[in-house]
Each structure stands twice: as C-alpha cells, then as structure tokens.
Coordinates of C-alpha atoms in Angstrom, one line a residue:
Chain A
X1 CA 84.8 309.2 80.4
X2 CA 82.9 307.0 82.6
X3 CA 84.2 304.3 85.9
X4 CA 82.0 301.3 83.1
X5 CA 82.3 300.5 79.8
X6 CA 79.3 300.1 77.2
X7 CA 78.8 301.0 73.5
X8 CA 77.6 303.4 72.3
X9 CA 75.1 302.5 70.7
X10 CA 73.3 298.8 69.4
X11 CA 70.8 297.9 66.7
X12 CA 68.7 295.2 66.4
X13 CA 65.2 294.3 64.3
X14 CA 61.8 293.7 65.7
X15 CA 62.1 290.4 67.0
X16 CA 66.3 290.1 67.3
X17 CA 67.5 289.5 70.0
X18 CA 70.4 292.4 71.3
X19 CA 72.7 292.0 73.4
X20 CA 74.7 295.0 75.0
X21 CA 78.0 294.3 77.3
X22 CA 79.7 296.7 80.4
X23 CA 82.8 296.6 81.5
X24 CA 84.6 297.2 84.4
X25 CA 87.0 296.1 87.0
X26 CA 88.1 293.3 89.2
X27 CA 87.1 296.7 92.2
X28 CA 83.6 296.5 90.6
X29 CA 81.8 294.3 88.2
X30 CA 84.5 291.6 89.2
X31 CA 84.1 291.7 92.7
X32 CA 80.3 292.6 93.8
X33 CA 77.5 290.3 92.3
X34 CA 75.7 293.6 92.9
X35 CA 74.9 294.6 89.3
X36 CA 72.1 296.6 87.5
X37 CA 70.4 297.9 84.7
X38 CA 68.6 300.3 84.0
X39 CA 66.5 301.6 81.0
X40 CA 65.4 305.3 79.8
X41 CA 63.3 306.4 76.9
X42 CA 64.0 310.5 76.4
X43 CA 62.6 312.5 78.9
X44 CA 62.0 310.2 80.1
X45 CA 63.4 308.0 84.4
X46 CA 65.1 305.8 84.3
X47 CA 63.9 302.2 85.5
X48 CA 65.4 299.3 86.3
X49 CA 65.1 296.4 84.4
X50 CA 67.6 293.8 86.1
X51 CA 69.7 293.5 89.7
X52 CA 71.9 291.9 91.6
X53 CA 72.9 290.6 87.8
X54 CA 70.0 288.2 86.6
X55 CA 67.2 289.1 88.9
X56 CA 63.9 290.6 87.3
X57 CA 61.9 293.2 89.7
X58 CA 58.2 292.3 88.5
X59 CA 56.3 293.5 85.5
X60 CA 60.1 293.8 84.1
X61 CA 59.2 291.0 81.2
X62 CA 61.5 287.8 81.1
X63 CA 62.9 289.5 77.4
X64 CA 65.3 291.2 79.1
X65 CA 67.7 288.6 80.8
X66 CA 71.2 289.8 82.6
X67 CA 74.7 288.3 83.0
X68 CA 78.0 288.1 83.9
X69 CA 81.0 287.0 83.2
X70 CA 84.6 288.4 84.5
X71 CA 84.9 292.3 84.5
X72 CA 81.8 292.6 81.8
X73 CA 78.8 292.5 82.8
X74 CA 75.2 291.9 79.5
X75 CA 72.2 292.6 78.8
X76 CA 70.4 290.8 76.9
X77 CA 66.7 292.5 74.9
X78 CA 65.1 289.5 73.1
X79 CA 62.5 289.5 70.9
X80 CA 63.5 292.9 70.2
X81 CA 60.2 295.4 70.4
X82 CA 59.5 299.1 68.8
X83 CA 59.3 300.2 72.5
X84 CA 62.7 298.5 73.7
X85 CA 64.2 301.4 71.4
X86 CA 66.0 303.4 74.5
X87 CA 69.2 303.9 76.7
X88 CA 70.8 301.3 78.5
X89 CA 72.4 302.1 81.7
X90 CA 74.3 299.2 83.8
X91 CA 76.5 300.6 87.0
X92 CA 77.9 298.5 89.3
X93 CA 78.8 298.7 93.6
X94 CA 82.0 299.7 93.7
X95 CA 82.7 299.3 97.4
X96 CA 82.9 301.9 100.5
X97 CA 86.9 302.6 99.7
X98 CA 86.0 303.7 95.6
X99 CA 86.3 307.1 94.8
X100 CA 82.2 306.4 94.2
X101 CA 80.8 304.2 96.1
X102 CA 78.7 303.4 92.8
X103 CA 79.3 303.2 88.8
X104 CA 77.9 304.0 85.9
X105 CA 77.6 303.2 82.9
X106 CA 78.3 306.1 79.5
X107 CA 74.6 304.3 78.2
X108 CA 74.2 302.5 75.2
X109 CA 71.8 304.0 72.6
X110 CA 68.8 301.1 71.1
X111 CA 67.8 301.4 67.8
X112 CA 65.1 299.3 66.6
X113 CA 65.5 299.0 62.9
Chain B
X1 CA 52.8 303.2 94.9
X2 CA 56.1 304.8 95.1
X3 CA 56.2 308.5 94.2
X4 CA 59.8 310.4 94.3
X5 CA 59.0 313.8 93.4
X6 CA 62.1 316.3 93.0
X7 CA 61.9 320.4 93.8
X8 CA 63.7 323.3 94.2
X9 CA 65.7 322.9 91.3
X10 CA 67.3 326.6 88.6
X11 CA 69.6 328.3 86.9
X12 CA 73.0 329.8 89.4
X13 CA 75.6 331.3 88.7
X14 CA 79.3 330.1 89.8
X15 CA 80.1 329.7 93.6
X16 CA 76.5 330.0 94.7
X17 CA 74.4 327.4 96.4
X18 CA 71.1 325.8 95.7
X19 CA 69.4 322.3 97.8
X20 CA 67.1 320.1 96.4
X21 CA 64.0 318.5 98.1
X22 CA 62.5 315.0 97.8
X23 CA 58.8 314.1 98.2
X24 CA 58.3 310.5 98.9
X25 CA 55.0 308.7 99.2
X26 CA 53.8 304.7 99.0
X27 CA 56.7 303.0 101.3
X28 CA 58.0 302.9 104.6
X29 CA 60.6 306.1 104.2
X30 CA 62.3 305.6 106.8
X31 CA 62.8 301.7 106.2
X32 CA 64.7 302.3 102.9
X33 CA 68.7 304.1 102.0
X34 CA 67.9 306.7 99.3
X35 CA 70.7 308.3 96.7
X36 CA 70.4 311.0 94.6
X37 CA 72.4 310.3 90.8
X38 CA 72.3 313.1 88.2
X39 CA 72.8 313.3 84.1
X40 CA 74.7 316.6 82.4
X41 CA 73.2 317.0 78.8
X42 CA 73.5 314.3 76.7
X43 CA 75.8 312.5 78.8
X44 CA 75.4 309.1 80.8
X45 CA 74.1 308.9 84.9
X46 CA 76.7 309.5 88.1
X47 CA 76.1 308.4 91.0
X48 CA 76.1 312.0 93.3
X49 CA 75.8 310.2 97.5
X50 CA 73.7 307.7 99.4
X51 CA 72.4 307.8 103.0
X52 CA 70.3 304.9 104.7
X53 CA 67.4 305.3 106.6
X54 CA 68.2 306.4 109.4
X55 CA 71.1 308.9 108.1
X56 CA 73.7 306.7 109.4
X57 CA 75.2 306.1 107.0
X58 CA 76.5 308.7 104.3
X59 CA 78.5 308.5 100.9
X60 CA 79.5 310.5 98.5
X61 CA 81.3 311.0 95.1
X62 CA 84.3 312.5 95.6
X63 CA 83.3 315.1 92.7
X64 CA 80.7 316.7 94.9
X65 CA 82.6 315.3 98.0
X66 CA 83.0 319.2 100.4
X67 CA 80.6 321.2 98.7
X68 CA 77.0 318.8 98.5
X69 CA 75.3 317.6 101.4
X70 CA 72.3 314.7 101.4
X71 CA 70.1 314.5 104.5
X72 CA 66.9 313.2 105.7
X73 CA 63.7 314.2 107.5
X74 CA 61.6 310.8 108.2
X75 CA 59.2 312.2 109.8
X76 CA 58.4 314.4 107.1
X77 CA 58.9 311.7 104.4
X78 CA 61.9 314.3 102.8
X79 CA 64.8 313.6 101.1
X80 CA 67.2 316.5 101.2
X81 CA 70.6 317.6 99.0
X82 CA 72.6 320.8 99.2
X83 CA 74.7 322.4 97.0
X84 CA 78.1 324.8 97.1
X85 CA 80.1 325.9 95.2
X86 CA 78.8 325.0 92.6
X87 CA 80.7 324.9 89.2
X88 CA 78.8 325.2 84.7
X89 CA 80.5 320.6 85.2
X90 CA 77.8 320.5 88.2
X91 CA 75.1 321.8 85.5
X92 CA 72.6 318.5 85.4
X93 CA 69.9 316.3 85.7
X94 CA 69.3 315.5 89.1
X95 CA 67.5 312.4 90.0
X96 CA 66.1 311.1 93.7
X97 CA 65.9 307.5 93.6
X98 CA 64.9 304.9 96.0
X99 CA 67.9 302.3 96.8
X100 CA 68.4 299.4 98.2
X101 CA 71.6 297.3 99.7
X102 CA 72.5 295.5 96.6
X103 CA 73.6 298.8 95.6
X104 CA 70.5 299.4 92.6
X105 CA 67.6 302.2 92.7
X106 CA 64.2 300.7 91.7
X107 CA 62.3 303.4 91.6
X108 CA 63.6 307.1 90.3
X109 CA 61.3 310.4 90.2
X110 CA 61.4 312.7 87.3
X111 CA 64.3 314.4 87.9
X112 CA 65.0 318.7 89.1
X113 CA 66.8 320.6 86.0
X114 CA 70.1 322.1 87.9
X115 CA 71.9 324.9 85.7
X116 CA 75.3 325.8 87.3
X117 CA 75.8 329.1 84.2
X118 CA 77.5 332.8 84.2

C-alpha cells in the first residue's frame, strides 16, 4: 500500500478537463508545500510536471495545473490531448524523521477516450 | 542538456549484492542532491535514498536502510547505489534522478532493471 492515495484510474475525452487527487496526512501533504507531480508513458522514465504544489517547470504546458487543500493535492489536466494518456504520480516531502523522507502515490492511469 | 545514464542492473539471487552507477552530464553535478527511486513491475514509484551535493547528508527509506548504501564521486560526476542482502521484493527498475531542496526530482535517467530471483 502506497503512502499517498491516488485513484487507480481516470479518464476524459479530448478537450475535456480531468482532475486527479492525491491524499496524504497532516505529516506530509498537509505539513509542507513540497508536492510534485510526474507523468510517465509506458516504458519511459517519469517526467516532472508540477513542483512546490503549483509551479510548472519550463516547457510544461499551462494545461497542467496543481493545487492543494489540507491533506489533499490535486492535478488538473485541461484541454485533454491524446498524448496526455499516461500514468500520473504524486509525491510529497514527509520530513527528515519520517519512515520515508519522500512519499509517492500508487499512480493514476489516465485514459483519453 | 542534462543526462543521467544508469548502469549495473541485472539478475541476482536473494542475499547477493549489486552496485548501480549513474553517470551525470550537462549540469554542475556537485551542486545538486541526487536521488534513487525505484518502481517494481506494475507498481508505483518508491523513493529509495538521497544524498546531498557534498555527501554531507544521506537519507534512506526504512525498507532499504542497513542494506543499501548511496554514494557519489563528484570528480567523476557519478552516483552509486550499493545494494546488499538483496530480497525478491527489491526487484524493480531503479531510476537515478536529480534532486532539489523542495524534494522533487527534475531530471530522471532511463532506469536500470534489477531482478532478484532464485
């Protein structure tokens, strides 16, 4: 069982918006603004989409946005495109004294219908 | 261009050891913390270990503490993961990733497959 909880699957049609949730606790997501999101195409390495809850690295389209409320972080993908079909992983810092300093969710498979 | 290239993966028996390497290029290696993250077949990502730029600070996940050792050689722009007493559950693709002060990894290698099986 992963430390952060994500839905196993999500889907949407091209052009629609989809939001993926990531639920942690008051010791990780709720305690730090160090939430990041990655997507991963089959057989490929993860790629950073969002860091520090809502910041986008250069080159990442503004169709990808992140937010946080309490112990839950969210990633919204707007204007869905076929190439957005991938696995999406959330991550959070959990502190130096945690069992794991950095936590990941179990991943969400996004299907573009 | 930032590049991270892992090597050293393979098939080993339970209880055996293996050393992974990660060759870094395209950035000032000593200025960045580095991470190892693994992904078991069909599973999510799992953080394994991190090391600061000067090797002053090192952290491990409890699942590997005492069995794995992360290290780096800044003169060779290389990151290492020495894995001992390997278990079947250590089977995974191991990724080398460039770290940050905000706990995210902005560049990842292509991964090295480690299979532990009798």
